Short mmCIF file of C-alpha atoms and ligand atoms in Angstrom, two decimals:
data_model
loop_
_atom_site.label_atom_id
_atom_site.label_comp_id
_atom_site.label_asym_id
_atom_site.label_seq_id
_atom_site.Cartn_x
_atom_site.Cartn_y
_atom_site.Cartn_z
CA MET A 192 84.05 82.48 121.16
CA VAL A 193 84.47 82.67 117.37
CA CYS A 194 87.94 83.90 116.35
CA SER A 195 88.20 85.51 112.98
CA LEU A 196 91.38 84.70 111.14
CA THR A 197 93.93 87.50 111.21
CA THR A 198 95.01 87.70 107.60
CA ARG A 199 98.72 88.25 107.45
CA LEU A 200 99.91 90.00 104.34
CA TYR A 201 103.67 89.98 103.91
CA GLY A 202 104.65 91.79 100.72
CA GLY A 203 101.08 91.57 99.54
CA ASP A 204 100.83 87.76 99.51
CA LEU A 205 98.72 85.91 102.02
CA ILE A 206 101.09 83.51 103.72
CA LYS A 207 99.79 79.97 104.00
CA PRO A 208 100.17 78.80 107.62
CA ILE A 209 103.20 76.57 108.13
CA LEU A 210 102.94 73.11 109.72
CA GLN A 211 106.21 72.14 111.38
CA VAL A 212 106.41 68.55 112.64
CA ALA A 213 108.82 68.03 115.55
CA LEU A 214 110.66 64.71 115.90
CA ASP A 215 111.21 64.39 119.63
CA LEU A 216 112.42 60.81 119.69
CA LEU A 217 115.82 59.23 120.24
CA GLU A 218 116.19 56.87 117.27
CA LEU A 219 117.27 58.41 113.97
CA ASP A 220 116.04 55.59 111.74
CA ARG A 221 112.55 55.87 113.25
CA ALA A 222 112.68 59.65 113.00
CA ILE A 223 113.49 59.52 109.27
CA GLN A 224 110.56 57.19 108.63
CA ILE A 225 108.20 59.39 110.64
CA ALA A 226 109.47 62.48 108.82
CA LEU A 227 108.71 60.89 105.43
CA GLU A 228 105.21 60.04 106.60
CA ALA A 229 104.74 63.53 108.05
CA ALA A 230 105.76 65.07 104.73
CA ASP A 231 103.10 62.94 103.04
CA GLY A 232 100.66 64.32 105.60
CA GLY A 233 101.27 67.94 104.69
CA ALA A 234 104.18 68.96 106.91
CA ASP A 235 105.93 72.02 105.44
CA TRP A 236 108.92 72.04 107.79
CA ILE A 237 110.57 69.12 109.58
CA GLU A 238 112.15 69.68 112.98
CA ALA A 239 115.06 67.74 114.40
CA GLY A 240 113.74 67.87 117.96
CA THR A 241 116.01 68.59 120.89
CA PRO A 242 115.94 64.98 122.23
CA LEU A 243 116.88 63.68 118.75
CA ILE A 244 119.75 66.16 118.44
CA LYS A 245 121.01 65.25 121.92
CA SER A 246 120.81 61.58 121.03
CA GLU A 247 122.15 61.67 117.46
CA GLY A 248 123.99 64.96 117.15
CA MET A 249 124.14 66.75 113.82
CA ASP A 250 123.63 63.45 111.99
CA ALA A 251 119.97 64.01 112.83
CA VAL A 252 119.97 67.18 110.73
CA ARG A 253 122.14 65.67 107.98
CA GLU A 254 119.99 62.58 107.53
CA LEU A 255 116.71 64.50 107.62
CA LYS A 256 118.02 66.90 104.97
CA LYS A 257 119.18 63.98 102.87
CA ALA A 258 115.81 62.25 103.18
CA LEU A 259 113.78 65.40 102.49
CA PRO A 260 115.98 67.81 100.52
CA ALA A 261 113.03 69.95 99.43
CA LYS A 262 111.79 70.56 102.97
CA LYS A 263 112.97 73.25 105.36
CA ILE A 264 114.77 71.53 108.23
CA VAL A 265 114.56 73.15 111.66
CA ALA A 266 117.25 72.31 114.20
CA ASP A 267 115.73 72.75 117.65
CA MET A 268 119.07 73.38 119.32
CA LYS A 269 117.58 75.39 122.20
CA THR A 270 120.89 77.25 122.09
CA VAL A 271 121.64 79.18 125.25
CA ASP A 272 125.37 79.87 124.72
CA THR A 273 128.03 79.82 121.93
CA GLY A 274 125.41 81.13 119.52
CA ALA A 275 127.63 81.25 116.42
CA MET A 276 129.13 77.81 116.98
CA GLU A 277 125.75 76.11 117.33
CA VAL A 278 124.19 77.92 114.40
CA GLU A 279 127.22 77.18 112.23
CA MET A 280 127.19 73.45 113.04
CA ALA A 281 123.47 73.18 112.36
CA ALA A 282 123.72 75.21 109.15
CA LYS A 283 126.62 73.13 107.84
CA ALA A 284 124.64 69.97 108.66
CA GLY A 285 121.81 71.22 106.46
CA ALA A 286 119.46 73.12 108.76
CA ASN A 287 117.53 76.01 107.26
CA ILE A 288 116.26 77.37 110.58
CA VAL A 289 117.94 77.16 113.98
CA ALA A 290 116.02 77.53 117.23
CA ILE A 291 117.68 79.30 120.14
CA LEU A 292 116.33 80.18 123.58
CA ALA A 293 115.09 83.73 124.24
CA SER A 294 116.38 83.32 127.78
CA SER A 295 119.96 83.32 126.41
CA ASP A 296 122.04 86.44 126.78
CA ASP A 297 121.79 89.12 124.05
CA SER A 298 125.43 88.42 123.23
CA THR A 299 124.48 84.87 122.30
CA VAL A 300 121.59 86.09 120.14
CA HIS A 301 123.87 88.58 118.35
CA ASP A 302 126.46 85.83 117.82
CA ALA A 303 123.84 83.43 116.52
CA LEU A 304 122.47 86.05 114.13
CA ARG A 305 125.91 86.84 112.75
CA ALA A 306 126.47 83.16 111.98
CA ALA A 307 122.96 82.82 110.58
CA ARG A 308 123.49 85.65 108.12
CA LYS A 309 126.88 84.25 107.16
CA TYR A 310 125.56 80.74 106.48
CA GLY A 311 122.21 81.78 105.02
CA VAL A 312 119.93 80.33 107.67
CA GLU A 313 117.15 81.80 109.79
CA VAL A 314 116.81 82.07 113.55
CA MET A 315 113.72 81.14 115.55
CA VAL A 316 113.70 82.30 119.15
CA ASP A 317 111.94 80.03 121.63
CA LEU A 318 110.21 81.81 124.53
CA LEU A 319 110.22 78.63 126.65
CA GLY A 320 110.90 79.62 130.24
CA SER A 321 111.11 83.36 129.52
CA PRO A 322 110.10 85.31 132.65
CA ASP A 323 108.71 88.23 130.60
CA PRO A 324 107.84 86.81 127.17
CA VAL A 325 106.18 89.97 125.80
CA THR A 326 109.16 92.21 126.54
CA ARG A 327 111.61 89.54 125.42
CA SER A 328 109.80 88.91 122.12
CA ARG A 329 109.94 92.63 121.35
CA GLU A 330 113.64 92.69 122.19
CA MET A 331 114.28 89.67 119.99
CA GLU A 332 112.46 91.29 117.08
CA ALA A 333 114.54 94.43 117.55
CA LEU A 334 117.73 92.33 117.44
CA GLY A 335 116.64 90.95 114.06
CA VAL A 336 115.50 87.36 114.67
CA ASP A 337 113.29 85.81 112.00
CA TYR A 338 110.63 84.04 114.05
CA ILE A 339 109.28 84.06 117.58
CA CYS A 340 108.14 80.72 119.04
CA VAL A 341 105.52 80.72 121.77
CA HIS A 342 106.30 77.43 123.44
CA VAL A 343 104.93 75.51 126.41
CA GLY A 344 107.39 72.71 127.05
CA ILE A 345 106.39 69.09 127.49
CA ASP A 346 106.99 69.11 131.25
CA GLN A 347 104.97 72.34 131.57
CA GLN A 348 102.13 70.72 129.62
CA MET A 349 102.12 67.86 132.11
CA MET A 350 101.36 70.43 134.79
CA GLY A 351 98.39 71.77 132.81
CA ARG A 352 99.82 74.72 130.90
CA ARG A 353 98.60 75.24 127.31
CA ALA A 354 100.41 77.00 124.49
CA ILE A 355 97.16 78.48 123.11
CA ASP A 356 96.59 80.43 126.35
CA PHE A 357 100.12 81.82 126.20
CA LEU A 358 99.87 82.67 122.48
CA ASP A 359 97.28 85.41 123.00
CA GLU A 360 99.73 87.30 125.24
CA ILE A 361 102.35 87.61 122.49
CA LEU A 362 100.36 88.15 119.29
CA GLY A 363 100.06 91.82 118.41
CA HIS A 364 103.32 92.74 120.11
CA VAL A 365 105.62 91.69 117.24
CA LYS A 366 105.36 91.93 113.45
CA ILE A 367 107.57 88.97 112.57
CA PRO A 368 105.89 85.56 112.14
CA VAL A 369 104.92 83.82 115.39
CA ALA A 370 105.14 80.07 115.85
CA VAL A 371 103.31 78.14 118.55
CA ALA A 372 104.35 74.84 120.11
CA GLY A 373 103.32 72.68 122.99
CA GLY A 374 100.74 69.90 122.95
CA ILE A 375 99.13 71.18 119.76
CA ASP A 376 96.45 68.98 118.16
CA ALA A 377 94.03 69.64 115.30
CA PRO A 378 91.52 71.81 117.23
CA SER A 379 94.23 73.88 118.95
CA ALA A 380 96.11 74.22 115.64
CA ALA A 381 93.02 75.83 114.13
CA GLU A 382 92.61 78.04 117.21
CA ALA A 383 96.25 79.13 116.91
CA ILE A 384 95.96 80.05 113.22
CA ALA A 385 92.67 81.84 113.85
CA ALA A 386 94.35 83.79 116.65
CA GLY A 387 97.14 84.91 114.30
CA ALA A 388 99.97 82.39 114.53
CA SER A 389 101.88 81.79 111.27
CA ILE A 390 103.58 78.52 112.18
CA VAL A 391 102.16 75.58 114.11
CA ILE A 392 104.70 73.19 115.60
CA VAL A 393 103.39 69.73 116.40
CA GLY A 394 105.29 66.89 118.03
CA GLY A 395 103.42 64.16 119.85
CA SER A 396 100.05 64.56 118.14
CA VAL A 397 101.71 63.59 114.85
CA ALA A 398 105.10 61.97 115.54
CA ARG A 399 103.70 59.63 118.23
CA SER A 400 100.65 58.68 116.21
CA PRO A 401 100.15 55.20 114.72
CA ASP A 402 99.16 56.89 111.46
CA VAL A 403 101.50 59.88 111.11
CA THR A 404 100.29 60.81 107.64
CA ALA A 405 96.62 60.83 108.60
CA SER A 406 97.32 62.79 111.79
CA GLY A 407 99.32 65.32 109.81
CA ARG A 408 96.57 65.65 107.23
CA LYS A 409 94.00 66.22 109.97
CA ILE A 410 96.03 69.08 111.43
CA ARG A 411 96.82 70.49 107.98
CA GLU A 412 93.13 70.56 107.12
CA ALA A 413 92.22 72.19 110.44
CA MET A 414 94.80 74.92 109.80
CA ASP A 415 93.67 75.49 106.22
CA ARG A 416 90.05 75.83 107.30
CA ALA A 417 90.74 78.11 110.25
CA HIS A 418 89.66 81.13 108.18
CA GLU A 419 86.13 79.72 108.16
CA GLY A 420 85.90 80.62 111.84
CA VAL A 421 86.98 78.67 114.92
CA ILE A 422 85.08 78.08 118.13
CA ARG A 423 87.64 78.10 120.93
CA ARG A 424 86.95 75.07 123.10
CA GLU A 425 85.95 75.67 126.70
CA ARG A 426 88.62 74.05 128.82
CA LYS A 427 87.57 71.16 131.07
CA SER A 428 88.63 71.39 134.69
CA MET A 429 91.92 69.69 135.41
CA ASP A 430 90.05 67.16 137.57
CA GLU A 431 87.67 66.31 134.71
CA GLU A 432 90.61 65.99 132.31
CA MET A 433 92.51 63.81 134.78
CA PHE A 434 89.64 61.38 135.36
CA GLU A 435 88.96 61.22 131.59
CA ILE A 436 92.57 60.31 130.87
CA PHE A 437 92.78 57.75 133.69
CA ARG A 438 89.70 56.05 132.23
CA GLU A 439 91.49 55.85 128.86
CA VAL A 440 95.01 54.72 129.79
CA SER A 441 96.08 51.38 131.33
CA THR A 442 97.67 50.73 134.70
CA PRO A 443 100.93 49.74 132.91
CA ASN A 444 100.90 53.15 131.16
CA ILE A 445 100.48 54.80 134.56
CA SER A 446 103.20 52.78 136.23
CA ASP A 447 105.57 53.61 133.35
CA ALA A 448 104.67 57.30 133.75
CA MET A 449 105.82 57.00 137.37
CA HIS A 450 109.11 55.45 136.25
CA ARG A 451 107.82 51.90 136.85
CA LYS A 452 106.44 52.49 140.32
CA GLY A 453 103.04 52.62 142.02
CA ALA A 454 101.70 49.08 141.56
CA MET A 455 100.12 47.19 144.46
CA ARG A 456 101.44 43.67 145.13
CA ASP A 457 99.17 40.60 145.15
CA VAL A 458 95.97 42.59 144.65
CA LEU A 459 94.16 41.25 141.59
CA PRO A 460 90.79 41.69 139.86
CA ILE A 461 87.97 39.48 141.12
CA ASN A 462 85.92 40.48 138.09
CA PRO A 463 88.19 40.54 134.99
CA GLY A 464 87.40 43.18 132.38
CA GLN A 465 86.48 45.82 134.94
CA LYS A 466 88.20 49.26 135.28
CA ILE A 467 88.17 51.45 138.36
CA VAL A 468 89.22 55.09 138.66
CA GLY A 469 88.67 57.08 141.82
CA ARG A 470 89.98 58.81 144.90
CA ALA A 471 90.82 56.57 147.86
CA VAL A 472 88.52 56.31 150.86
CA THR A 473 90.84 54.33 153.09
CA VAL A 474 89.90 51.76 155.73
CA GLN A 475 92.25 50.34 158.34
CA THR A 476 90.75 47.15 159.84
CA PHE A 477 91.92 44.03 161.60
CA GLU A 478 91.69 40.35 160.65
CA GLY A 479 88.09 39.72 159.56
CA ASP A 480 86.63 42.81 161.28
CA TRP A 481 84.32 44.14 158.58
CA ALA A 482 82.48 46.96 160.41
CA LYS A 483 84.66 49.87 159.20
CA SER A 484 84.82 48.47 155.67
CA VAL A 485 81.02 48.52 155.45
CA GLU A 486 80.69 51.88 157.22
CA ALA A 487 83.02 53.37 154.56
CA ILE A 488 80.25 52.77 151.98
CA ASP A 489 78.26 55.53 153.69
CA LEU A 490 81.12 58.01 153.04
CA ALA A 491 82.07 56.94 149.50
CA GLY A 492 80.65 58.39 146.27
CA PRO A 493 80.81 57.82 142.48
CA GLU A 494 84.37 59.13 142.17
CA ASP A 495 85.66 57.18 145.17
CA VAL A 496 87.30 53.79 145.58
CA ILE A 497 87.17 52.12 148.98
CA VAL A 498 90.67 50.86 149.81
CA ILE A 499 90.86 48.41 152.70
CA TYR A 500 93.72 46.95 154.67
CA ASN A 501 92.49 43.85 156.45
CA GLY A 502 95.73 41.97 156.59
CA SER A 503 94.30 38.45 156.48
CA ARG A 504 94.26 36.08 153.52
CA TYR A 505 92.05 33.63 155.40
CA VAL A 506 89.21 35.67 156.94
CA SER A 507 87.00 37.81 154.66
CA CYS A 508 86.08 41.45 155.39
CA TRP A 509 83.94 41.82 152.27
CA GLY A 510 81.16 39.93 150.49
CA GLY A 511 78.03 40.04 148.36
CA LEU A 512 75.87 42.25 150.57
CA ALA A 513 78.55 44.92 150.90
CA THR A 514 79.07 44.77 147.16
CA GLN A 515 75.35 45.18 146.55
CA SER A 516 75.34 48.21 148.84
CA CYS A 517 78.32 49.73 146.99
CA LYS A 518 76.72 49.16 143.63
CA ILE A 519 73.47 50.80 144.69
CA LYS A 520 75.43 53.75 146.19
CA GLY A 521 77.41 54.08 142.92
CA VAL A 522 80.84 53.76 144.50
CA ALA A 523 83.49 53.37 141.78
CA GLY A 524 85.03 50.18 143.18
CA VAL A 525 86.71 48.38 146.08
CA VAL A 526 90.34 47.36 146.63
CA ILE A 527 91.17 44.99 149.47
CA ASP A 528 94.48 43.90 150.88
CA GLY A 529 92.70 40.95 152.37
CA ALA A 530 90.11 38.31 151.58
CA VAL A 531 86.74 38.55 149.82
CA ARG A 532 83.89 36.04 149.58
CA ASP A 533 80.55 35.51 147.72
CA LEU A 534 82.30 35.49 144.36
CA ASP A 535 79.22 34.13 142.60
CA GLU A 536 77.16 37.13 143.73
CA ILE A 537 79.98 39.61 142.99
CA ARG A 538 80.51 38.20 139.52
CA GLU A 539 76.78 38.19 138.89
CA MET A 540 76.70 41.91 139.75
CA GLY A 541 79.77 42.57 137.54
CA TYR A 542 81.06 44.99 140.15
CA PRO A 543 84.77 45.96 140.16
CA ILE A 544 86.49 44.44 143.18
CA PHE A 545 90.20 43.78 143.59
CA ALA A 546 91.47 41.60 146.44
CA SER A 547 94.46 39.60 147.53
CA SER A 548 92.64 36.36 148.36
CA ILE A 549 89.33 34.47 148.44
CA THR A 550 87.70 32.54 151.28
CA PRO A 551 84.13 31.56 152.32
CA MET A 552 84.81 32.50 155.95
CA ALA A 553 84.00 35.98 157.29
CA GLY A 554 84.95 37.64 160.55
CA GLU A 555 82.91 39.80 162.97
CA PRO A 556 81.78 43.49 162.87
CA LYS A 557 83.77 44.61 165.89
CA GLY A 558 84.35 48.17 164.71
CA MET A 559 88.11 48.27 165.32
CA GLY A 560 90.26 50.44 163.04
CA GLU A 561 89.49 53.72 161.32
CA ILE A 562 88.37 55.34 158.06
CA ASN A 563 90.42 57.84 156.03
CA ALA A 564 93.73 57.40 157.76
CA GLU A 565 96.91 56.66 155.81
CA ILE A 566 97.14 52.89 155.34
CA THR A 567 99.34 50.33 153.63
CA CYS A 568 97.58 48.31 150.93
CA GLY A 569 99.31 45.88 148.58
CA GLY A 570 102.62 47.01 150.03
CA LEU A 571 102.02 50.67 149.15
CA SER A 572 101.16 53.66 151.30
CA VAL A 573 97.68 54.95 150.43
CA ARG A 574 96.39 58.28 151.71
CA PRO A 575 92.81 59.50 151.57
CA GLY A 576 92.35 61.22 148.20
CA ASP A 577 95.18 59.41 146.43
CA LEU A 578 94.14 58.33 142.95
CA ILE A 579 93.40 54.62 142.50
CA VAL A 580 93.27 53.02 139.05
CA GLY A 581 92.63 49.31 138.56
CA ASP A 582 92.28 47.08 135.53
CA ASP A 583 93.11 43.52 134.52
CA SER A 584 96.82 44.21 135.08
CA GLY A 585 96.30 45.22 138.71
CA VAL A 586 95.98 48.36 140.82
CA VAL A 587 98.16 51.50 140.84
CA VAL A 588 98.23 54.30 143.41
CA ILE A 589 98.97 57.87 142.25
CA PRO A 590 99.83 60.49 144.91
CA ARG A 591 96.93 62.94 145.09
CA GLU A 592 99.23 65.94 144.49
CA ARG A 593 100.53 64.43 141.20
CA GLY A 594 97.25 63.14 139.79
CA TYR A 595 96.93 65.45 136.79
CA GLU A 596 100.62 65.29 135.91
CA ILE A 597 100.74 61.50 135.99
CA ALA A 598 97.56 61.27 133.94
CA ARG A 599 99.11 63.46 131.24
CA ARG A 600 102.40 61.57 131.33
CA ALA A 601 100.56 58.24 131.11
CA LYS A 602 98.78 59.54 128.02
CA GLU A 603 102.16 60.28 126.43
CA VAL A 604 103.28 56.73 127.27
CA GLU A 605 100.14 55.39 125.59
CA LYS A 606 100.79 57.52 122.48
CA THR A 607 104.40 56.32 122.23
CA GLU A 608 103.35 52.68 122.60
CA SER A 609 100.69 53.09 119.91
CA ARG A 610 103.39 54.20 117.47
CA LEU A 611 105.78 51.39 118.49
CA ARG A 612 102.95 48.87 118.06
CA GLU A 613 102.35 50.17 114.52
CA GLU A 614 106.03 49.72 113.67
CA ILE A 615 106.00 46.17 115.08
CA LEU A 616 102.91 45.41 112.99
CA ARG A 617 104.91 46.56 109.98
CA GLY A 618 107.48 43.86 110.72
CA ARG A 619 110.14 45.28 113.02
CA THR A 620 110.94 43.52 116.30
CA LEU A 621 110.45 45.20 119.68
CA SER A 622 114.19 45.25 120.31
CA GLU A 623 114.68 47.01 116.98
CA VAL A 624 112.06 49.71 117.52
CA ALA A 625 113.22 50.23 121.11
CA ASN A 626 116.86 50.10 120.00
CA LEU A 627 117.53 48.03 123.12
CA LYS A 628 121.13 47.20 122.30
CA ARG A 629 121.89 50.90 122.39
CA TRP A 630 119.95 51.86 125.48
CA GLU A 631 120.46 48.89 127.82
CA LYS A 632 121.37 50.49 131.13
CA LYS A 633 124.76 48.99 132.10
O1 LIG B 983 110.43 71.53 121.64
C1 LIG B 983 109.79 70.60 122.09
C2 LIG B 983 110.05 70.08 123.48
O2 LIG B 983 110.75 71.07 124.21
C3 LIG B 983 110.91 68.82 123.42
O3 LIG B 983 112.13 69.15 122.80
C4 LIG B 983 108.71 69.94 121.26
O4 LIG B 983 109.23 69.80 119.95
C5 LIG B 983 107.48 70.83 121.21
O5 LIG B 983 106.96 70.92 122.51
C6 LIG B 983 106.42 70.20 120.28
O6 LIG B 983 106.13 68.91 120.75
P1 LIG B 983 104.65 68.59 121.38
O7 LIG B 983 104.52 69.46 122.59
O8 LIG B 983 104.71 67.09 121.69
O9 LIG B 983 103.64 68.91 120.31
#
């Protein structure tokens, strides 16, 4: 669908779309550096993100204003009470715009507006979590706020919600400028401007990028060219998106996204350099009995990983012929809590197999056990349909009901690490960029 740009004429001048870069990190020194790079990349406004404000207080606003005196500083307070107090503190620290929550009581909005007018700052109202955003945005406009922010929060994004879908609901219902925030990247920034947004708020796509300036420029250019016409991207299914992300991120990223959980013990790659992503087809067998393991090949497909509990380190339930059969069938890979053999053949085929031990001795096809029951593999419970990702660091299990969410969160971990790596390459130590001395959990 081609969206034509809604030209917004305020007082006769076409308003250039605003790029606001949000600094949602905990360390102020890193935030200042990223802000300077974002300004070089075309950011018009700089936002002291809520996590930064919670971590550093109003020093976050003070130091950003000091570093970039010519830029508008937005304090994303997400105020929900004591409107005047929070606006006053942000204004006195140097903020030009203060963000409050639309879900706050009208008394808080009135109080915030009174302080805003007194201290010469503007108020942006964030629709995050509003049960009736259209009605509430109209009410906020009537109360006199300066901007409306259509916002899908980071946790909501991890569940698949997109700000651009939500934006269409609001535009056309208010006359004041509308901002959009929530997982915005260059294509969705262009879509937002073409749909009629006046302000695009970007956090992770810029602030967690190894090259902040280049990422900012890319979004700036997309916004400035939106008037040429934008093709709104067809959304992939959540399953497609999930598999795509799991193929991109590492098992350490995934484990971190699950708060350092989900890794199998003593199950390692037989063929280094291989990656597997798939849904578990589980096999419960007994020492050396390889019948059910092989029968599982008949049930498994290209997006499946056969996960076997055989329980013996000394009798193999898997070898070259089974691997050949899997490869021909196109099964994504095999994970075995147990022994494997015929390594020369398996390595020759370059097929992804993970196992806990190696032996030349096989057992018998007795047919004991079952397929697609819940099993324990590598010390973890694995249910049919759970997501399995394996790489040179090992194998992780993601509960099937959290697959998409964990994929998205792992992608955020990967983005954060890419920025930290850049700062280490510039000469800082890991403990400095991670500010370990401050955040060691006592
Ligand atoms: O307001 C934000 C969020 O609630 C964390 O405080 C972010 O600044 C906003 O979502 C923009 O960040 P991205 O979604 O990473 O672009």
